[in-house]
XYZ file of C-alpha atoms in Angstrom:
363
model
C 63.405 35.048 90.175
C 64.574 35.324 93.855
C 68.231 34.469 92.392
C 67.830 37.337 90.339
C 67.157 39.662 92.615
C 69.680 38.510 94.935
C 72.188 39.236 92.078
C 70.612 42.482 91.505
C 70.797 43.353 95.178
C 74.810 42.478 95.188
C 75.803 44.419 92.396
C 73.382 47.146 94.114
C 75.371 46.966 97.380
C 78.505 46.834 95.192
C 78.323 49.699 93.629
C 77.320 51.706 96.725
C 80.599 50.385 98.663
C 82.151 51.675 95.504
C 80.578 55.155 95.865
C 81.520 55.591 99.213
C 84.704 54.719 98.641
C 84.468 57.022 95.705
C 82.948 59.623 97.458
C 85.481 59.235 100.944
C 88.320 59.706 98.269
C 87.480 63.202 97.083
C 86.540 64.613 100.491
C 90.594 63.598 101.272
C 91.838 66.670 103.939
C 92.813 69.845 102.022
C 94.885 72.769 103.065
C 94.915 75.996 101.797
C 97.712 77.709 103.447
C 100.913 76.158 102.809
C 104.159 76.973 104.881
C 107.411 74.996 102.915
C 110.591 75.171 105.183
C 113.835 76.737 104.890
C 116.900 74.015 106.020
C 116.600 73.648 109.912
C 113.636 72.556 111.807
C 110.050 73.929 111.507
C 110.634 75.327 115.150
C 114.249 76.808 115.067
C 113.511 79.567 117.279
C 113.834 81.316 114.001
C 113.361 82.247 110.402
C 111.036 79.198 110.313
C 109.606 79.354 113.079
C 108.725 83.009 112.716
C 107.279 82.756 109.126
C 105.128 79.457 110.265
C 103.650 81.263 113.627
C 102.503 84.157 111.316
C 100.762 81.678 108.791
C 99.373 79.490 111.965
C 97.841 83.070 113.286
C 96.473 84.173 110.137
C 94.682 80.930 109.419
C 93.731 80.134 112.583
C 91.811 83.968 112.749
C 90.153 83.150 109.723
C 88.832 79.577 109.972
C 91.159 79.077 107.288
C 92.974 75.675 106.635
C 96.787 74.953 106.771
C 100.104 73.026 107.137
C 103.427 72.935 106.823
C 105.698 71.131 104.869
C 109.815 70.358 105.202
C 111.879 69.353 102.667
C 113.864 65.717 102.919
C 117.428 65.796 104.202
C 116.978 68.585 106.461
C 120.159 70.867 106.272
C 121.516 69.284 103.620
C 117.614 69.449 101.328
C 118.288 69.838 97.401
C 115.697 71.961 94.674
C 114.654 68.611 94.226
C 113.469 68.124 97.945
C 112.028 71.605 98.071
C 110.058 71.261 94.386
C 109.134 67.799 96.206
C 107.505 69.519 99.314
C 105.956 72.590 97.388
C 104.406 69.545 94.828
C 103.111 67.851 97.785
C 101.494 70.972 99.257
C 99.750 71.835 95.718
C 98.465 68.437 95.332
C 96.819 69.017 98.810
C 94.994 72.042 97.794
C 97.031 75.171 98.609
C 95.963 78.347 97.336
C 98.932 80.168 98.605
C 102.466 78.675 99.422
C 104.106 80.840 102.014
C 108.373 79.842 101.378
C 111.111 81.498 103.829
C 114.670 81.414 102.750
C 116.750 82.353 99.151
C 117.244 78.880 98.938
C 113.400 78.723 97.760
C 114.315 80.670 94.325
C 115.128 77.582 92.270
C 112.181 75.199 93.321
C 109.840 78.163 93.920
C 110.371 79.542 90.304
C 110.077 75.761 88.735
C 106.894 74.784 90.787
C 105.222 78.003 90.060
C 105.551 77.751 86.453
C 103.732 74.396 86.458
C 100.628 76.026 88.922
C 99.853 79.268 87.879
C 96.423 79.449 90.024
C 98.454 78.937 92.876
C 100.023 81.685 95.003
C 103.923 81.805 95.883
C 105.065 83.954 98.934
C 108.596 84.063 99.014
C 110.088 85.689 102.364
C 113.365 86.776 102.239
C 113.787 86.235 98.102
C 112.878 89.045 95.447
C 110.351 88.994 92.586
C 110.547 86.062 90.439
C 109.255 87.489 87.146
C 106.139 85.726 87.125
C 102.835 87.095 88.507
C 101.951 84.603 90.809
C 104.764 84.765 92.904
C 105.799 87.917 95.354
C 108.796 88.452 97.900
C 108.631 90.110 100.987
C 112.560 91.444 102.447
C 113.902 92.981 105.834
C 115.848 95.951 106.419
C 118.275 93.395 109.086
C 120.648 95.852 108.665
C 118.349 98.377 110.808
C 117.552 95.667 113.653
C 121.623 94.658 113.265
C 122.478 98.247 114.170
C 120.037 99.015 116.804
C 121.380 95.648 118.759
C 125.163 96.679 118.481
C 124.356 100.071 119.458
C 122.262 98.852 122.499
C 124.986 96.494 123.303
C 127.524 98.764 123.373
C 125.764 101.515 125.243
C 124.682 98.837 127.856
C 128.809 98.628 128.760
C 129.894 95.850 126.913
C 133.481 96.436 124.263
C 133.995 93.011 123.507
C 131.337 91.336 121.159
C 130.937 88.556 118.982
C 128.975 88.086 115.855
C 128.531 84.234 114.327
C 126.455 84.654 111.050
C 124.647 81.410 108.762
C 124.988 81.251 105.402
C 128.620 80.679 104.426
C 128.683 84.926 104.334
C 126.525 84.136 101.460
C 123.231 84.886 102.884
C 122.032 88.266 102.322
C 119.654 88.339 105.485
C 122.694 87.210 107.998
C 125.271 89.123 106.228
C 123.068 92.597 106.817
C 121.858 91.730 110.337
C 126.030 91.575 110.946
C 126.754 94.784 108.925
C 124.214 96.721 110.371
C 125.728 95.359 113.963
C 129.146 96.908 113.241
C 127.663 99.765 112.189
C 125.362 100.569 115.198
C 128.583 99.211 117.860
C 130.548 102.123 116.176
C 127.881 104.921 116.655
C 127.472 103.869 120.191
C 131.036 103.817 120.640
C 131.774 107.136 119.280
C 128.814 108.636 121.791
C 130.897 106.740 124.673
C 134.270 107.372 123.184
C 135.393 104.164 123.766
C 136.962 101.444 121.703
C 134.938 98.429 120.870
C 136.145 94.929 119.325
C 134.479 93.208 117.111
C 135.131 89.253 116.295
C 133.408 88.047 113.272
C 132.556 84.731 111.767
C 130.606 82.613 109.437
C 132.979 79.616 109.689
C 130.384 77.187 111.079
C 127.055 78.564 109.941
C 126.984 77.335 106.411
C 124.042 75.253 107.165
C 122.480 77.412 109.922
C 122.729 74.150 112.314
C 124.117 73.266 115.930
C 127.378 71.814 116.033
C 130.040 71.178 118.201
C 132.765 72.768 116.364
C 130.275 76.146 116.423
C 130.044 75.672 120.314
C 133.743 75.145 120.881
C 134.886 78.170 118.551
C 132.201 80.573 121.099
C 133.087 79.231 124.411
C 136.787 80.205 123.057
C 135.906 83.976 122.082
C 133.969 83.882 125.782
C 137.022 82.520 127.688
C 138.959 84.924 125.683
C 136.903 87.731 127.097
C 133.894 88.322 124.902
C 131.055 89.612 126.594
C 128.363 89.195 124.212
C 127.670 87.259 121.077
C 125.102 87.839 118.445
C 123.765 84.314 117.180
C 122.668 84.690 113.584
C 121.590 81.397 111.854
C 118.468 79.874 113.298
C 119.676 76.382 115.399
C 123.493 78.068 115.602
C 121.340 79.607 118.474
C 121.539 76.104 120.883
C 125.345 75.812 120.161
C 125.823 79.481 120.982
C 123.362 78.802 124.235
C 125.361 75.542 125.176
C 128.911 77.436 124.632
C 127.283 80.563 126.860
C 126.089 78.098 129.853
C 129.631 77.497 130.708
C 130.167 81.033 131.520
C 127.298 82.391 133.362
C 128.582 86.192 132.952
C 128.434 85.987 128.792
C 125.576 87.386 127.213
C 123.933 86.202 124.009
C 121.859 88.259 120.826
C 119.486 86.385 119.710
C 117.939 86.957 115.948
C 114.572 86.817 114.051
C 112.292 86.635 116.771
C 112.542 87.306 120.371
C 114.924 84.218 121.547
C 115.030 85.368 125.503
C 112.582 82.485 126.317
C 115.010 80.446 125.283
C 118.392 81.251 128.157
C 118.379 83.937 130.956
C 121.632 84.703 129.283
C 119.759 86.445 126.059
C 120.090 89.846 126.636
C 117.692 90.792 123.237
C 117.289 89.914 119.984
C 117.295 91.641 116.939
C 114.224 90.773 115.683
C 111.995 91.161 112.136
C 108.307 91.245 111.687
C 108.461 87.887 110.380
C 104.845 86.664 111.690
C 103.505 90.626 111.305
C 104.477 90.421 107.751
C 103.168 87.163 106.430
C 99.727 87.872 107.585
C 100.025 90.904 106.445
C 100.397 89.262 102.922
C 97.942 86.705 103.827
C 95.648 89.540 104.676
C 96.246 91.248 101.261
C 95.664 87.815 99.433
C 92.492 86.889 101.104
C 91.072 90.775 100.350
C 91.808 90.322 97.109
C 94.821 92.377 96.317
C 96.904 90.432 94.924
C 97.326 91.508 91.301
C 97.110 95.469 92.659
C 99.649 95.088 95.364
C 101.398 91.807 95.412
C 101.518 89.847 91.867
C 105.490 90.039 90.844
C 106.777 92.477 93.259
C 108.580 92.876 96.521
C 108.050 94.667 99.885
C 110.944 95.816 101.781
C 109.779 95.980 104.965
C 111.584 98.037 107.816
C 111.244 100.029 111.058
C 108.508 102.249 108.663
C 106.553 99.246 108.811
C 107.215 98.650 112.188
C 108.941 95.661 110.534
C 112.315 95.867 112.367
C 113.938 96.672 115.952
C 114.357 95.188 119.588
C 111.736 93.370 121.571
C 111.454 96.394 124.991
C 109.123 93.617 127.138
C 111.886 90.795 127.553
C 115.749 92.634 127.244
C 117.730 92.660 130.177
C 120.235 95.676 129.565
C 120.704 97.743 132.939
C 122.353 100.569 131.494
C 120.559 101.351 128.246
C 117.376 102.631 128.673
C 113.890 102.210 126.679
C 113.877 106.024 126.263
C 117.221 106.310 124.742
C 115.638 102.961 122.382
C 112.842 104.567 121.304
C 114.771 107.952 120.180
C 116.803 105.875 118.096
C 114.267 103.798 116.613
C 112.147 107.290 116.026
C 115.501 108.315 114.142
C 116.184 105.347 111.568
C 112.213 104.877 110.747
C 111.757 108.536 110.153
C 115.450 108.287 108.244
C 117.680 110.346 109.995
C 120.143 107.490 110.397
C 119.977 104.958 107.624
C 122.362 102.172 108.484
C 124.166 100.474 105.152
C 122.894 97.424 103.381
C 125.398 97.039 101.159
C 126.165 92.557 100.950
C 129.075 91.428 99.204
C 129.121 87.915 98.720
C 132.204 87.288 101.420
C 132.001 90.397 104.282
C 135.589 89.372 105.202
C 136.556 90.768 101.533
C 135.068 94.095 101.952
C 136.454 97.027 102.626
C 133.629 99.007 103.056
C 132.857 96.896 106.484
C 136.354 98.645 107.956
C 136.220 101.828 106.171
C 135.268 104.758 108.755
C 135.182 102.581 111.608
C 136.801 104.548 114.291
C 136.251 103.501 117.729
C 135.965 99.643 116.608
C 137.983 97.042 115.288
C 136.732 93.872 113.537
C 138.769 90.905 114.099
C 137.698 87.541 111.037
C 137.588 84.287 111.866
């Protein structure tokens, strides 16, 4: 009898190990906000780093769980390692996958399909067709033209623009167009002539490199005043290139970059954190089949969405009065700076037509 019960009382304890076990198992960590990289690091002082700080805000607000995820192989990540990382943040509960980049389309679409009770968020893309997906885009070209103009009406004739993407990113290539465009107004109002060199030779995968930082600290030592980084980490090869002549001046892009070198004179910058919780916001209320489910916002200085951080530039000749008149003018619509992105900018014409006071110079 008492070996009986001591068998009984074994396969008792047994099978409670086995529910705790059991139980520890499904109470496993879960996050509902999910933040899935673009190539780069998580904190480029950029398009990452923007999208993930508006998430982090958001969540953090609401008592609401969350984490980020980035794809293997860094700059050189396939579909396969962002349909990897969007998997992984599924299987760990996500209710809403926040993606920045147009890289996203291809795994976004694919892992989507598969979970269509989970939410996509796909910054800087367009709608995907499918109604749990939406895309939130930038009006660069605004934030592009208020930095050239600013630039120019500061005193400087001699910029530089270095843009990610090959020339094949639609973000980068309007942040440069709209630059062009805002150097020429501003050098009509001075009359003045204003040159231009442009670039995306070393930006194809929006990374540092040392053949980046020697083609900048040429155009510096060749007299350019001012360079507008566009590409996320291009920023520290633009920064290094800039430290070995203290008089250059740097752009910075996304978010405000002047924490990051006294030489940053402003940054055009995009509601990048603003606008994800926005979208978080509308999620979480409930909107999402009214305002969000297969659609796209096109967010600009209307929205607040676009423009030049006034707390941190450093211009001494351009004022915050002159900054806000023109701001007042392109959200109300008075100027509307082109968008127009051909898939190489050094093939289009429209970039040189009625450019009178500046001249572009491709490298």
């Amino acid at each position: 009898m008492k070996k009986l019960f001591s068998i009984l009382l074994c396969v008792a304890m047994l099978l409670g190990v086995i529910s705790l076990v059991a139980c520890g198992e499904s109470k496993k960590p879960t996050y509902e906000i999910a933040v899935v990289t673009d190539v780069g690091q998580l904190m480029d002082k950029g398009f990452n780093q923007g999208t993930y700080e508006g998430a982090k805000a958001y969540a953090e607000a609401n008592n609401i769980s969350y984490k980020y995820y980035q794809p293997a192989n860094g700059s050189d990540a396939s579909d396969n390692d962002r349909i990897a990382a969007m998997k992984q943040a599924v299987n760990n509960g996500a209710k809403i996958i926040v993606a920045p980049g147009f890289l996203q389309a291809t795994a976004m679409k694919t892992v989507a399909k598969e979970n269509p009770t989970v939410k996509f968020v796909f910054i800087d893309g367009w709608a995907l067709g499918l109604d749990n997906v939406t895309a939130v885009t930038y009006k660069e070209q605004e934030s592009g033209y208020l930095a050239g103009y600013a630039a120019v009406m500061d005193g400087f004739t001699k910029l530089g623009f270095t843009g990610g993407g090959g020339g094949g990113n639609p973000a980068c290539n309007r942040f440069g167009y709209g630059f062009v465009q805002g150097a020429e107004a501003a050098a009509v109002a001075k009359n003045v002539n204003v040159e231009v060199k442009y670039s995306y030779k070393f930006g194809d995968s929006f990374s540092a490199s040392t053949e980046l930082q020697t083609q900048i600290a040429g155009w510096y030592a060749g007299g350019t005043e001012v360079v507008f980084s566009c590409g996320g980490s291009m920023f520290d090869s633009v920064k290094s290139a800039a430290a070995e002549y203290p008089n250059s001046k740097i752009i910075g892009v996304d978010v405000d970059q002047s924490s990051e070198s006294t030489q940053v004179i402003t940054s055009a910058v995009k509601g990048l954190s603003v606008s994800v919780e926005r979208v978080l916001g509308q999620f979480y209320a409930g909107k999402w089949d009214a305002e969000l489910a297969n659609k796209a916002q096109n967010l600009g200085a209307a929205e607040d969405s676009t423009g030049l951080p006034l707390d941190t530039w450093s211009f001494k000749n351009f004022t915050k009065e002159q900054y806000n008149d023109l701001f007042a003018k392109i959200k109300d619509g008075t100027i509307v700076p082109k968008a127009e992105t051909p898939e190489q900018a050094n093939n289009a014409d429209w970039l040189k037509a009625n450019l009178t006071k500046v001249t572009i110079i491709f490298e």
